Structures are given as C-alpha cells and as structure tokens.
C-alpha cells in the first residue's frame, strides 16, 4: 500500500491530495452566475474563486452570486481585483467611486486612506467578497512604468509604506482580507508582465531600502495575503522570477521578513510565466517555491484549466517534483484564511457603516487630491472636451470609462466632446471645438510624446486651453489652467469638472 500524502494511505490519500490541489487554486469563470462546473469543483474541494469585471453587473447581482458559491461551501474565499481608482471591477462599467492609491498618496493623510479602504471593504463585504487583491505596495520609482503608475501611492518609499499599512488596516477592519502586491516590488520596471518578463537590475541595498519597506509595513500591519510579482530580480535570484523563486518567497518573505500569511501568485496566464514556463509547470514551481495559492482566470476561465492545474499538482507530488507536505501546507494556509474571513465578517458586521467612514468619502478624497496650476475665466459657455486616450494597460482594462466629458456635460449644458488617439492633429480638435474653449484631457502625458505634441499645438493655437492630467503628473504644467487629478476614476473626473465649471 503506497503512502501518497502526509501519512494517509490508499484511496483516502488520493482524495486528500486532490482536495489539496484544488484548495490552492483561485480560478475565474465567465458569466454573472456561477456555472455548474464551478459549483461542482467548490463542492469537491476548491476553496477560492476569483471575480473580474465580466462577473459583475450590480451589487445585488454580485451578492446573489456569492450566495450561490457559499451554498456549496460556507467558507469559500471570493477574491476580487478591486484597487479602487483606475482598477475597478465592482464599478467596471461606470468608474470607481473611490480615488486610487496615487490620489491618496498625494493627499498624504493616512487616516483618510484607512477610512477609504474601510468603506471600500464594507461595500465588498456587503456583496459577499472577502479577499481583495489590493493594495499595490509598489514604489513607483520608474516614471516610465507602463503597468503601475497611479496604482502606486507614489515614488517616495516611506510615504508608500505608511499608506500601504493604513490601507491594509482599513480593508481588514471591514472583514475583507488584504492581499498586498506585487512582492518584492514592481515599481522599477518598464515592461508590463502581462506581455513579457520584466527585470529589475538594482543592487540588494537599493531593494532593501526602497522596494521592501512598504512590504515590511504591510506585514507589520497584519496583511492576510501577499501577492508575488512575475519579475526577475537578479540581486535576489538570477534565474527565476519572484513567483517561482524559493529564495524570494521562502527565504526572503517567509524567513527574513517573518511573514506567516497566505502567499498568492499574480495571474499565471500572464505572459511573463505562461510564455516562458507554461501555466502547469509554472504552478508546480510556484507552490514548490513557497506560494500557497495560484491565481488564474483573468484570461483562462473554464473547468478544463482548473482540471489541468489540479492534475499537474497531483502528478508533481506523485513524481516527487513537489513534496506532498508543501502542497498540504499551502492548502492549510488557504483554509486558515477562509476560516479567518468567516470570523472577521461576523465581527465587522459589514451591513453597517463603519466608524470614520461614509458613503461620500471617495469623492471627498478625490477633491482633496486635485492639484491646480494657473487660473481660467469663469465658464459662461459650452466647452469642448478633447480626450487624448492612450492604449489602456491590461490591469486597468479598456471597458471602464474615464475622463471629464460626461461630468462636464452634466455641469455645463451644451458641452461637446471627442476622443483622440495617437496621430491626432491639433487642427482636427480645433475644427471640432469651433469657438468653444478646449479642455484637453491626458493620461500619463510624459510617457506619450504624441500627447505632448498635440497639447503644445493646441495651447499655441488656443492659449485659453484647459489641461487635465489624469495619470502620473510629471510633465510641466501648462495651459490657462492645469489640473492634476492623480488618477482617472469617476470621482477624480467629477472633482476636476467641478473646478473647471466653478461648481
């Protein structure tokens, strides 16, 4: 009789091994109701499910969906990528009611950050979500970073650390587990790991003094989960990306930083892993390296993917490539977090507003985050809003509206608008604007030379042009009025529109 898993023999060991392999997966799915295959897998041992914008139509629908899942398993972890700001799943079709990290960092009031996170957590908990893949603790030290940007609290290490800790505390006070990401720090990259494997070539002293400080703060604040980054950091491991590195996950995060909670991978279907190792081998290597949960489902969202990964983990144990004890330990950490969320949900009473929070706190925070340079005449006539739109990165997505056009149209009747992409000529914008004052809206102008050229031409022709920067504000402010919102969420757009319209 063969011993297969942690001292259990025969068919019982097979069953336990399969349950452990299912427990460490965090898959996604299509649709706004739970498909039969997902409910079946939850019943068989799947302990976590990931939600994306495609799964959410309204808070009521989301609550019904999570109730479906809990009818199969009461302590199921329902995870979501809800950072607020530019990255929202809860309000994917209308834009977030909360500013993102950069706006909160610009205000630099940790009490405000804590309260915003608590209110966001309360709304998630009301819908039955109990694990949030947030906050981003990355220090945005590289201004050309194509995937972090406004998702970071800023380029200052210690500012990022104190706001990361405050966010973790606020979110978990609402009964929702925080998942601090992207360890050991994704801020100094110029490649998006959705597309390729980024590399950070800095020395160990720089990593310790810059990247690791916010993660130490998150650990001290009690973050229940940490998400690994698909990045190569030669100073820590010259051969394997962080998600697959024992030196980084076990040696650094577990042993040196003393972290005991859940380690979750970033999406394994991202090309940094899928294109180099494949998701099956990558998942086995990640668990062996010290990860406890495999996030997959942003792009792969079917039962076949779940079964492929389950079977790959089981086969790796049987072949000796993955110790059964390591898989069992990972599954135990997932189940421990699931148990914590049940207790935390009951203690937080998510249906009731939390002390220090309020439904309108997101807009209030966005108003405080706005930075204004210059002056403009009071608005007495309709405006023309020209949105210079870059290609959205995958983390943000292109389905969430952004800008100030809708918000200004509500405040200034007769306002018109147009969206322009790379290659736009200022003459086309001016022809569409006619005699109206132009409001030019940009996002990370410093990373897109075509935006800067278009703005220069517009301002030369129309010195009264108003500029709204909704990304990272690094370009020199110009225009009759320059407004930096530090993010492109719906409330950031509202805050900018109120200033332009004099509301």
Short mmCIF file of C-alpha atoms in Angstrom, two decimals:
data_model
loop_
_atom_site.label_atom_id
_atom_site.label_comp_id
_atom_site.label_asym_id
_atom_site.label_seq_id
_atom_site.Cartn_x
_atom_site.Cartn_y
_atom_site.Cartn_z
CA UNK A 1 0.00 0.00 0.00
CA UNK A 2 1.58 3.26 -1.12
CA UNK A 3 1.78 6.33 1.09
CA UNK A 4 0.72 9.27 -1.08
CA UNK A 5 0.16 12.26 1.14
CA UNK A 6 1.05 13.27 4.71
CA UNK A 7 0.81 9.78 6.20
CA UNK A 8 -2.53 8.82 4.65
CA UNK A 9 -2.71 5.65 2.57
CA UNK A 10 -4.72 4.31 -0.37
CA UNK A 11 -7.79 6.00 -1.81
CA UNK A 12 -8.11 8.34 1.17
CA UNK A 13 -4.68 9.75 0.32
CA UNK A 14 -5.67 10.19 -3.30
CA UNK A 15 -8.79 12.08 -2.27
CA UNK A 16 -6.88 14.27 0.16
CA UNK A 17 -4.18 15.01 -2.39
CA UNK A 18 -6.80 16.03 -4.95
CA UNK A 19 -8.59 18.23 -2.41
CA UNK A 20 -5.30 19.93 -1.51
CA UNK A 21 -4.54 20.53 -5.19
CA UNK A 22 -7.98 22.10 -5.70
CA UNK A 23 -7.69 24.16 -2.50
CA UNK A 24 -4.66 26.10 -3.75
CA UNK A 25 -6.31 27.27 -6.98
CA UNK A 26 -8.04 30.65 -7.43
CA UNK A 27 -9.76 30.31 -10.83
CA UNK A 28 -12.10 32.63 -12.67
CA UNK A 29 -15.18 31.93 -14.77
CA UNK A 30 -17.45 33.51 -17.35
CA UNK A 31 -20.88 34.95 -16.59
CA UNK A 32 -22.78 36.64 -13.77
CA UNK A 33 -24.00 33.42 -12.17
CA UNK A 34 -21.86 30.51 -11.03
CA UNK A 35 -21.70 27.82 -13.71
CA UNK A 36 -22.45 24.22 -12.77
CA UNK A 37 -18.83 23.16 -13.19
CA UNK A 38 -17.62 25.79 -10.72
CA UNK A 39 -20.17 24.79 -8.08
CA UNK A 40 -19.17 21.17 -8.57
CA UNK A 41 -15.49 21.94 -8.07
CA UNK A 42 -16.25 24.02 -4.97
CA UNK A 43 -18.13 21.05 -3.61
CA UNK A 44 -15.13 18.82 -4.32
CA UNK A 45 -12.58 21.00 -2.54
CA UNK A 46 -12.00 24.23 -4.48
CA UNK A 47 -11.64 26.82 -1.73
CA UNK A 48 -11.31 30.10 -3.66
CA UNK A 49 -12.82 31.80 -6.70
CA UNK A 50 -11.62 34.97 -8.46
CA UNK A 51 -14.03 37.60 -9.77
CA UNK A 52 -13.45 40.03 -12.63
CA UNK A 53 -15.47 42.76 -14.31
CA UNK A 54 -17.18 40.20 -16.57
CA UNK A 55 -18.79 38.65 -13.49
CA UNK A 56 -20.37 41.83 -12.10
CA UNK A 57 -23.50 43.68 -13.21
CA UNK A 58 -24.70 45.23 -9.93
CA UNK A 59 -24.17 44.92 -6.17
CA UNK A 60 -27.40 42.93 -5.90
CA UNK A 61 -26.35 40.50 -8.62
CA UNK A 62 -22.90 40.12 -7.03
CA UNK A 63 -24.43 39.36 -3.64
CA UNK A 64 -26.61 36.68 -5.24
CA UNK A 65 -23.58 35.19 -6.99
CA UNK A 66 -21.51 34.95 -3.81
CA UNK A 67 -24.53 33.44 -2.01
CA UNK A 68 -24.60 30.76 -4.73
CA UNK A 69 -21.00 29.90 -4.01
CA UNK A 70 -21.49 29.84 -0.25
CA UNK A 71 -24.42 27.46 -0.60
CA UNK A 72 -21.78 24.96 -1.77
CA UNK A 73 -19.07 25.94 0.71
CA UNK A 74 -19.74 28.38 3.52
CA UNK A 75 -16.14 29.49 3.93
CA UNK A 76 -15.25 29.86 0.24
CA UNK A 77 -12.82 32.69 -0.48
CA UNK A 78 -14.29 35.08 -3.03
CA UNK A 79 -11.45 37.22 -4.34
CA UNK A 80 -11.52 40.35 -6.50
CA UNK A 81 -9.06 42.79 -8.03
CA UNK A 82 -10.65 45.95 -6.61
CA UNK A 83 -7.97 48.57 -6.08
CA UNK A 84 -10.36 51.48 -6.45
CA UNK A 85 -9.22 54.27 -8.74
CA UNK A 86 -8.30 53.16 -12.24
CA UNK A 87 -8.50 49.43 -11.45
CA UNK A 88 -12.07 48.62 -10.53
CA UNK A 89 -14.16 45.51 -11.01
CA UNK A 90 -17.00 46.43 -8.68
CA UNK A 91 -17.80 49.50 -10.82
CA UNK A 92 -16.21 48.41 -14.07
CA UNK A 93 -18.91 49.92 -16.30
CA UNK A 94 -19.25 53.32 -14.64
CA UNK A 95 -15.92 54.07 -13.00
CA UNK A 96 -14.92 53.84 -9.36
CA UNK A 97 -16.48 55.80 -6.52
CA UNK A 98 -13.02 55.90 -4.92
CA UNK A 99 -9.77 57.54 -5.93
CA UNK A 100 -6.79 55.24 -6.38
CA UNK A 101 -3.54 54.98 -4.49
CA UNK A 102 -1.70 57.89 -6.13
CA UNK A 103 -4.50 60.29 -5.20
CA UNK A 104 -4.44 59.07 -1.60
CA UNK A 105 -0.67 59.42 -1.54
CA UNK A 106 -0.95 62.96 -2.90
CA UNK A 107 -3.24 63.91 0.00
CA UNK A 108 -0.91 62.06 2.40
CA UNK A 109 -3.44 61.64 5.19
CA UNK A 110 -3.16 58.08 6.49
CA UNK A 111 -6.42 58.46 8.38
CA UNK A 112 -8.16 59.24 5.08
CA UNK A 113 -6.51 56.26 3.37
CA UNK A 114 -7.62 53.98 6.20
CA UNK A 115 -11.20 55.27 6.02
CA UNK A 116 -11.38 54.99 2.23
CA UNK A 117 -10.13 51.40 2.39
CA UNK A 118 -12.61 50.61 5.15
CA UNK A 119 -15.54 51.96 3.17
CA UNK A 120 -14.40 50.09 0.06
CA UNK A 121 -14.07 46.95 2.16
CA UNK A 122 -17.53 47.46 3.61
CA UNK A 123 -19.04 47.60 0.13
CA UNK A 124 -17.18 44.46 -0.90
CA UNK A 125 -18.26 42.63 2.24
CA UNK A 126 -21.89 43.61 1.66
CA UNK A 127 -21.62 41.82 -1.70
CA UNK A 128 -20.03 38.75 -0.15
CA UNK A 129 -16.44 39.38 -1.29
CA UNK A 130 -13.89 38.54 1.40
CA UNK A 131 -10.45 38.71 -0.27
CA UNK A 132 -9.23 41.76 -2.18
CA UNK A 133 -6.11 41.56 -4.34
CA UNK A 134 -5.07 45.01 -3.07
CA UNK A 135 -3.31 47.26 -2.18
CA UNK A 136 -0.37 47.81 -4.51
CA UNK A 137 2.63 48.47 -2.29
CA UNK A 138 4.94 49.11 -5.25
CA UNK A 139 7.10 52.23 -5.08
CA UNK A 140 6.68 53.89 -8.49
CA UNK A 141 10.35 54.75 -8.77
CA UNK A 142 10.42 54.38 -12.57
CA UNK A 143 8.26 57.12 -14.13
CA UNK A 144 8.07 55.14 -17.38
CA UNK A 145 6.47 52.16 -15.66
CA UNK A 146 3.67 51.07 -18.01
CA UNK A 147 1.62 49.00 -15.56
CA UNK A 148 1.93 50.51 -12.05
CA UNK A 149 1.80 54.32 -12.27
CA UNK A 150 -1.26 55.68 -10.45
CA UNK A 151 -1.76 52.27 -8.82
CA UNK A 152 1.17 53.16 -6.53
CA UNK A 153 0.90 55.53 -3.58
CA UNK A 154 3.89 57.34 -5.05
CA UNK A 155 7.64 57.39 -5.66
CA UNK A 156 8.53 58.04 -2.02
CA UNK A 157 9.31 54.80 -0.20
CA UNK A 158 8.19 55.83 3.26
CA UNK A 159 5.01 57.51 2.01
CA UNK A 160 4.14 54.27 0.19
CA UNK A 161 4.87 52.28 3.35
CA UNK A 162 2.65 54.26 5.70
CA UNK A 163 -0.26 54.32 3.26
CA UNK A 164 0.09 50.61 2.49
CA UNK A 165 -0.20 49.87 6.20
CA UNK A 166 -3.19 52.19 6.58
CA UNK A 167 -4.95 50.60 3.60
CA UNK A 168 -4.41 47.09 4.97
CA UNK A 169 -5.77 48.11 8.36
CA UNK A 170 -8.84 49.80 6.87
CA UNK A 171 -9.73 46.99 4.48
CA UNK A 172 -9.36 44.27 7.10
CA UNK A 173 -11.37 46.26 9.64
CA UNK A 174 -14.30 45.70 7.28
CA UNK A 175 -13.78 41.92 7.37
CA UNK A 176 -12.08 41.70 3.96
CA UNK A 177 -8.60 40.18 3.74
CA UNK A 178 -5.99 42.42 2.11
CA UNK A 179 -3.56 40.98 -0.44
CA UNK A 180 -0.56 43.32 -0.63
CA UNK A 181 1.16 43.24 -4.03
CA UNK A 182 3.42 42.84 -6.05
CA UNK A 183 6.24 41.34 -3.95
CA UNK A 184 9.14 42.14 -3.91
CA UNK A 185 8.13 45.34 -5.77
CA UNK A 186 7.04 46.07 -9.34
CA UNK A 187 7.68 49.81 -9.35
CA UNK A 188 11.05 49.95 -11.08
CA UNK A 189 10.03 48.16 -14.27
CA UNK A 190 9.49 49.42 -17.81
CA UNK A 191 7.87 46.20 -19.07
CA UNK A 192 4.32 45.02 -18.38
CA UNK A 193 4.43 41.44 -17.03
CA UNK A 194 1.15 40.75 -18.82
CA UNK A 195 3.25 40.80 -22.00
CA UNK A 196 6.81 39.78 -21.05
CA UNK A 197 9.11 39.14 -18.07
CA UNK A 198 10.31 42.42 -16.51
CA UNK A 199 13.77 42.65 -14.97
CA UNK A 200 14.90 44.90 -12.12
CA UNK A 201 18.66 45.43 -12.14
CA UNK A 202 19.40 47.18 -8.88
CA UNK A 203 21.66 46.11 -6.03
CA UNK A 204 20.46 44.44 -2.86
CA UNK A 205 20.91 47.56 -0.73
CA UNK A 206 18.58 49.52 -3.02
CA UNK A 207 15.96 46.78 -2.89
CA UNK A 208 16.07 46.66 0.89
CA UNK A 209 15.93 50.44 1.28
CA UNK A 210 13.29 51.06 -1.39
CA UNK A 211 11.16 48.13 -2.60
CA UNK A 212 10.91 46.10 0.60
CA UNK A 213 9.98 48.88 3.04
CA UNK A 214 6.24 49.01 2.15
CA UNK A 215 6.00 45.21 2.33
CA UNK A 216 7.58 45.23 5.78
CA UNK A 217 4.96 47.78 6.78
CA UNK A 218 2.19 45.58 5.38
CA UNK A 219 3.48 42.56 7.30
CA UNK A 220 3.62 44.63 10.48
CA UNK A 221 0.04 45.80 9.83
CA UNK A 222 -1.09 42.18 9.62
CA UNK A 223 -1.84 41.77 5.92
CA UNK A 224 -3.54 38.40 5.47
CA UNK A 225 -2.12 37.80 1.99
CA UNK A 226 0.78 38.90 -0.19
CA UNK A 227 0.84 38.60 -3.98
CA UNK A 228 4.07 37.76 -5.79
CA UNK A 229 5.30 39.57 -8.87
CA UNK A 230 6.31 37.98 -12.15
CA UNK A 231 9.60 39.87 -12.24
CA UNK A 232 13.23 38.82 -12.42
CA UNK A 233 15.37 40.40 -9.69
CA UNK A 234 18.96 39.15 -10.17
CA UNK A 235 20.11 40.59 -6.84
CA UNK A 236 17.73 38.13 -5.16
CA UNK A 237 17.58 35.28 -7.68
CA UNK A 238 19.42 35.46 -11.01
CA UNK A 239 17.49 32.67 -12.71
CA UNK A 240 13.85 32.56 -11.62
CA UNK A 241 11.15 35.25 -11.39
CA UNK A 242 9.89 36.05 -7.91
CA UNK A 243 6.73 33.95 -8.26
CA UNK A 244 8.85 30.82 -8.85
CA UNK A 245 11.78 31.65 -6.57
CA UNK A 246 12.36 29.79 -3.27
CA UNK A 247 14.97 32.42 -2.36
CA UNK A 248 12.39 35.22 -2.69
CA UNK A 249 9.19 33.61 -1.41
CA UNK A 250 10.55 31.30 1.28
CA UNK A 251 13.95 32.79 2.04
CA UNK A 252 13.12 36.49 1.92
CA UNK A 253 9.37 36.81 2.55
CA UNK A 254 8.90 33.95 4.99
CA UNK A 255 12.23 33.76 6.83
CA UNK A 256 13.72 37.24 6.67
CA UNK A 257 10.51 39.30 6.85
CA UNK A 258 8.77 36.80 9.13
CA UNK A 259 5.58 36.67 7.10
CA UNK A 260 3.22 33.80 8.03
CA UNK A 261 0.11 34.55 5.97
CA UNK A 262 -1.04 33.43 2.53
CA UNK A 263 1.21 33.92 -0.49
CA UNK A 264 -0.78 34.29 -3.73
CA UNK A 265 0.71 34.38 -7.22
CA UNK A 266 -0.15 37.03 -9.74
CA UNK A 267 -2.14 35.69 -12.69
CA UNK A 268 -0.33 32.63 -14.01
CA UNK A 269 -1.73 33.13 -17.51
CA UNK A 270 0.26 36.35 -17.81
CA UNK A 271 2.90 36.00 -20.49
CA UNK A 272 5.80 36.51 -18.08
CA UNK A 273 5.03 32.99 -16.77
CA UNK A 274 2.81 31.35 -19.38
CA UNK A 275 5.12 32.33 -22.22
CA UNK A 276 8.28 31.07 -20.53
CA UNK A 277 7.33 28.19 -18.23
CA UNK A 278 3.72 27.36 -19.11
CA UNK A 279 0.96 27.58 -16.53
CA UNK A 280 1.13 23.92 -15.43
CA UNK A 281 4.89 23.85 -14.80
CA UNK A 282 4.77 27.40 -13.50
CA UNK A 283 2.08 26.48 -10.96
CA UNK A 284 4.08 23.49 -9.69
CA UNK A 285 7.25 25.59 -9.39
CA UNK A 286 5.34 28.37 -7.59
CA UNK A 287 3.93 26.04 -4.93
CA UNK A 288 7.33 24.38 -4.53
CA UNK A 289 8.93 27.82 -4.12
CA UNK A 290 6.60 28.76 -1.27
CA UNK A 291 3.43 30.16 -2.86
CA UNK A 292 0.17 28.92 -1.34
CA UNK A 293 -2.42 29.93 -3.92
CA UNK A 294 -2.38 30.02 -7.71
CA UNK A 295 -4.27 32.93 -9.24
CA UNK A 296 -5.56 32.02 -12.68
CA UNK A 297 -8.67 33.05 -14.54
CA UNK A 298 -8.23 36.56 -15.84
CA UNK A 299 -7.85 35.10 -19.31
CA UNK A 300 -8.40 31.38 -18.68
CA UNK A 301 -11.80 30.82 -17.14
CA UNK A 302 -13.06 27.29 -17.65
CA UNK A 303 -13.18 23.91 -15.95
CA UNK A 304 -10.52 22.49 -18.25
CA UNK A 305 -7.98 24.96 -16.82
CA UNK A 306 -8.86 24.00 -13.24
CA UNK A 307 -8.52 20.30 -14.00
CA UNK A 308 -5.24 20.81 -15.87
CA UNK A 309 -3.70 22.63 -12.92
CA UNK A 310 -5.15 20.23 -10.35
CA UNK A 311 -3.79 17.25 -12.25
CA UNK A 312 -0.38 18.91 -12.75
CA UNK A 313 -0.03 19.43 -8.99
CA UNK A 314 -1.15 15.89 -8.18
CA UNK A 315 1.25 14.43 -10.77
CA UNK A 316 4.12 16.53 -9.41
CA UNK A 317 3.57 15.10 -5.93
CA UNK A 318 3.40 11.55 -7.21
CA UNK A 319 6.53 12.02 -9.30
CA UNK A 320 8.47 13.58 -6.43
CA UNK A 321 8.80 17.01 -8.04
CA UNK A 322 6.62 18.64 -5.34
CA UNK A 323 6.69 17.48 -1.72
CA UNK A 324 3.25 16.42 -0.51
CA UNK A 325 3.94 18.28 2.73
CA UNK A 326 4.48 21.55 0.84
CA UNK A 327 1.18 21.18 -1.03
CA UNK A 328 -0.61 20.26 2.21
CA UNK A 329 0.90 23.29 3.97
CA UNK A 330 -0.23 25.57 1.14
CA UNK A 331 -3.76 24.17 1.25
CA UNK A 332 -3.84 24.57 5.03
CA UNK A 333 -2.93 28.26 4.72
CA UNK A 334 -5.75 28.78 2.20
CA UNK A 335 -8.23 27.11 4.55
CA UNK A 336 -6.93 29.12 7.51
CA UNK A 337 -7.58 32.37 5.65
CA UNK A 338 -11.05 31.15 4.69
CA UNK A 339 -11.72 30.50 8.38
CA UNK A 340 -10.45 33.98 9.33
CA UNK A 341 -12.77 35.65 6.84
CA UNK A 342 -15.82 33.98 8.40
CA UNK A 343 -14.88 35.26 11.83
CA UNK A 344 -13.89 38.70 10.55
CA UNK A 345 -17.11 39.08 8.58
CA UNK A 346 -19.16 38.38 11.67
CA UNK A 347 -17.08 40.75 13.81
CA UNK A 348 -17.20 43.60 11.28
CA UNK A 349 -20.98 43.44 10.71
CA UNK A 350 -20.46 44.51 7.08
CA UNK A 351 -24.04 45.66 6.61
CA UNK A 352 -23.46 48.59 8.95
CA UNK A 353 -21.36 51.68 8.11
CA UNK A 354 -18.04 51.64 9.91
CA UNK A 355 -16.90 54.35 12.29
CA UNK A 356 -14.96 57.06 10.49
CA UNK A 357 -16.33 56.10 7.08
CA UNK A 358 -19.11 57.49 4.91
CA UNK A 359 -20.67 56.76 1.51
CA UNK A 360 -19.32 60.04 0.06
CA UNK A 361 -15.76 59.64 1.30
CA UNK A 362 -14.44 58.71 -2.16
CA UNK A 363 -15.45 61.99 -3.77
CA UNK A 364 -14.26 63.95 -0.75
CA UNK A 365 -10.87 62.28 -1.03
CA UNK A 366 -10.69 62.90 -4.79
CA UNK A 367 -11.39 66.60 -4.26
CA UNK A 368 -8.53 66.83 -1.76
CA UNK A 369 -6.15 65.11 -4.19
CA UNK A 370 -6.55 67.62 -7.03
CA UNK A 371 -3.60 69.95 -7.73
CA UNK A 372 -4.36 73.14 -9.70
CA UNK A 373 -1.90 75.40 -11.52
CA UNK A 374 -2.96 78.66 -13.17
CA UNK A 375 -6.35 80.33 -13.48
CA UNK A 376 -9.13 80.39 -16.02
CA UNK A 377 -12.08 82.67 -16.64
CA UNK A 378 -15.40 81.52 -15.22
CA UNK A 379 -17.26 79.20 -17.59
CA UNK A 380 -20.10 81.06 -19.31
CA UNK A 381 -20.46 78.99 -22.48
CA UNK A 382 -20.30 75.34 -23.59
CA UNK A 383 -16.88 73.69 -23.70
CA UNK A 384 -15.22 71.14 -25.96
CA UNK A 385 -13.56 68.19 -24.18
CA UNK A 386 -10.80 66.53 -26.21
CA UNK A 387 -9.67 63.29 -24.56
CA UNK A 388 -6.24 62.18 -25.76
CA UNK A 389 -6.53 58.48 -24.98
CA UNK A 390 -3.57 56.07 -24.82
CA UNK A 391 -3.99 52.31 -25.13
CA UNK A 392 -5.07 51.05 -21.70
CA UNK A 393 -2.88 48.51 -19.94
CA UNK A 394 -4.44 45.12 -19.24
CA UNK A 395 -4.64 45.63 -15.47
CA UNK A 396 -6.83 48.71 -15.95
CA UNK A 397 -8.74 47.40 -18.97
CA UNK A 398 -10.44 49.42 -21.66
CA UNK A 399 -14.06 48.85 -20.63
CA UNK A 400 -14.07 51.33 -17.73
CA UNK A 401 -14.90 54.92 -18.78
CA UNK A 402 -12.62 57.73 -17.70
CA UNK A 403 -12.16 61.44 -18.30
CA UNK A 404 -14.23 64.54 -17.57
CA UNK A 405 -16.52 64.74 -20.62
CA UNK A 406 -19.64 63.27 -19.02
CA UNK A 407 -19.07 65.12 -15.77
CA UNK A 408 -18.61 68.49 -17.51
CA UNK A 409 -21.61 67.93 -19.77
CA UNK A 410 -23.74 67.50 -16.64
CA UNK A 411 -22.46 70.79 -15.22
CA UNK A 412 -22.17 72.88 -18.40
CA UNK A 413 -25.06 72.30 -20.83
CA UNK A 414 -24.09 72.17 -24.48
CA UNK A 415 -20.59 70.87 -23.83
CA UNK A 416 -19.39 68.54 -26.61
CA UNK A 417 -16.55 66.03 -26.66
CA UNK A 418 -14.34 63.78 -28.78
CA UNK A 419 -11.80 61.02 -28.14
CA UNK A 420 -8.47 61.11 -29.99
CA UNK A 421 -5.65 58.61 -30.29
CA UNK A 422 -2.03 58.66 -31.44
CA UNK A 423 -1.60 60.53 -34.71
CA UNK A 424 -4.20 63.18 -33.92
CA UNK A 425 -3.63 66.61 -35.47
CA UNK A 426 -4.44 69.68 -33.39
CA UNK A 427 -6.29 71.07 -36.38
CA UNK A 428 -8.85 68.25 -36.14
CA UNK A 429 -9.51 69.05 -32.50
CA UNK A 430 -9.82 72.77 -33.17
CA UNK A 431 -12.19 72.18 -36.06
CA UNK A 432 -14.43 70.07 -33.83
CA UNK A 433 -14.23 72.59 -30.99
CA UNK A 434 -15.19 75.59 -33.08
CA UNK A 435 -15.40 78.63 -30.85
CA UNK A 436 -15.66 76.59 -27.66
CA UNK A 437 -12.86 76.61 -25.07
CA UNK A 438 -10.90 73.38 -25.32
CA UNK A 439 -10.46 71.10 -22.29
CA UNK A 440 -7.66 68.67 -23.19
CA UNK A 441 -7.61 65.52 -21.07
CA UNK A 442 -4.48 63.34 -20.96
CA UNK A 443 -3.26 60.30 -19.08
CA UNK A 444 0.50 59.97 -18.41
CA UNK A 445 1.49 62.63 -20.91
CA UNK A 446 5.17 62.14 -20.02
CA UNK A 447 5.06 58.58 -21.42
CA UNK A 448 3.39 59.52 -24.72
CA UNK A 449 5.25 62.02 -26.93
CA UNK A 450 2.29 62.32 -29.27
CA UNK A 451 0.19 63.70 -26.41
CA UNK A 452 2.79 66.32 -25.59
CA UNK A 453 2.99 67.39 -29.25
CA UNK A 454 -0.79 67.63 -29.54
CA UNK A 455 -1.00 69.67 -26.34
CA UNK A 456 1.75 72.05 -27.44
CA UNK A 457 -0.07 72.68 -30.73
CA UNK A 458 -3.45 73.17 -29.04
CA UNK A 459 -2.09 75.62 -26.47
CA UNK A 460 -0.18 77.55 -29.14
CA UNK A 461 -3.40 77.98 -31.09
CA UNK A 462 -5.65 78.45 -28.07
CA UNK A 463 -3.83 79.83 -25.01
CA UNK A 464 -7.06 79.51 -23.01
CA UNK A 465 -6.91 75.69 -23.27
CA UNK A 466 -7.53 73.85 -20.00
CA UNK A 467 -5.39 70.74 -19.41
CA UNK A 468 -6.45 67.86 -17.17
CA UNK A 469 -3.78 65.25 -16.38
CA UNK A 470 -5.41 62.06 -15.04
CA UNK A 471 -2.28 59.94 -14.84
CA UNK A 472 1.05 60.49 -13.11
CA UNK A 473 1.68 64.27 -13.33
CA UNK A 474 5.30 64.65 -14.43
CA UNK A 475 5.11 66.98 -17.42
CA UNK A 476 5.46 70.71 -16.80
CA UNK A 477 2.01 72.18 -16.08
CA UNK A 478 0.78 74.37 -18.90
CA UNK A 479 -2.39 75.80 -20.34
CA UNK A 480 -4.53 78.54 -18.86
CA UNK A 481 -5.49 76.06 -16.16
CA UNK A 482 -3.72 72.76 -15.39
CA UNK A 483 -5.46 70.22 -13.18
CA UNK A 484 -3.73 67.07 -11.93
CA UNK A 485 -6.21 64.57 -10.52
CA UNK A 486 -3.68 61.79 -9.69
CA UNK A 487 -5.95 59.17 -11.18
CA UNK A 488 -8.76 58.59 -13.65
CA UNK A 489 -11.57 57.17 -11.54
CA UNK A 490 -15.07 58.59 -11.89
CA UNK A 491 -14.75 60.70 -8.72
CA UNK A 492 -11.44 62.13 -9.95
CA UNK A 493 -13.23 63.23 -13.11
CA UNK A 494 -16.01 64.77 -11.05
CA UNK A 495 -13.52 66.69 -8.89
CA UNK A 496 -11.80 68.13 -11.97
CA UNK A 497 -15.08 69.04 -13.68
CA UNK A 498 -16.26 70.91 -10.59
CA UNK A 499 -13.14 73.10 -10.68
CA UNK A 500 -13.43 73.81 -14.41
CA UNK A 501 -17.11 74.67 -14.14
CA UNK A 502 -16.62 76.69 -10.98
CA UNK A 503 -19.06 74.45 -9.13
#
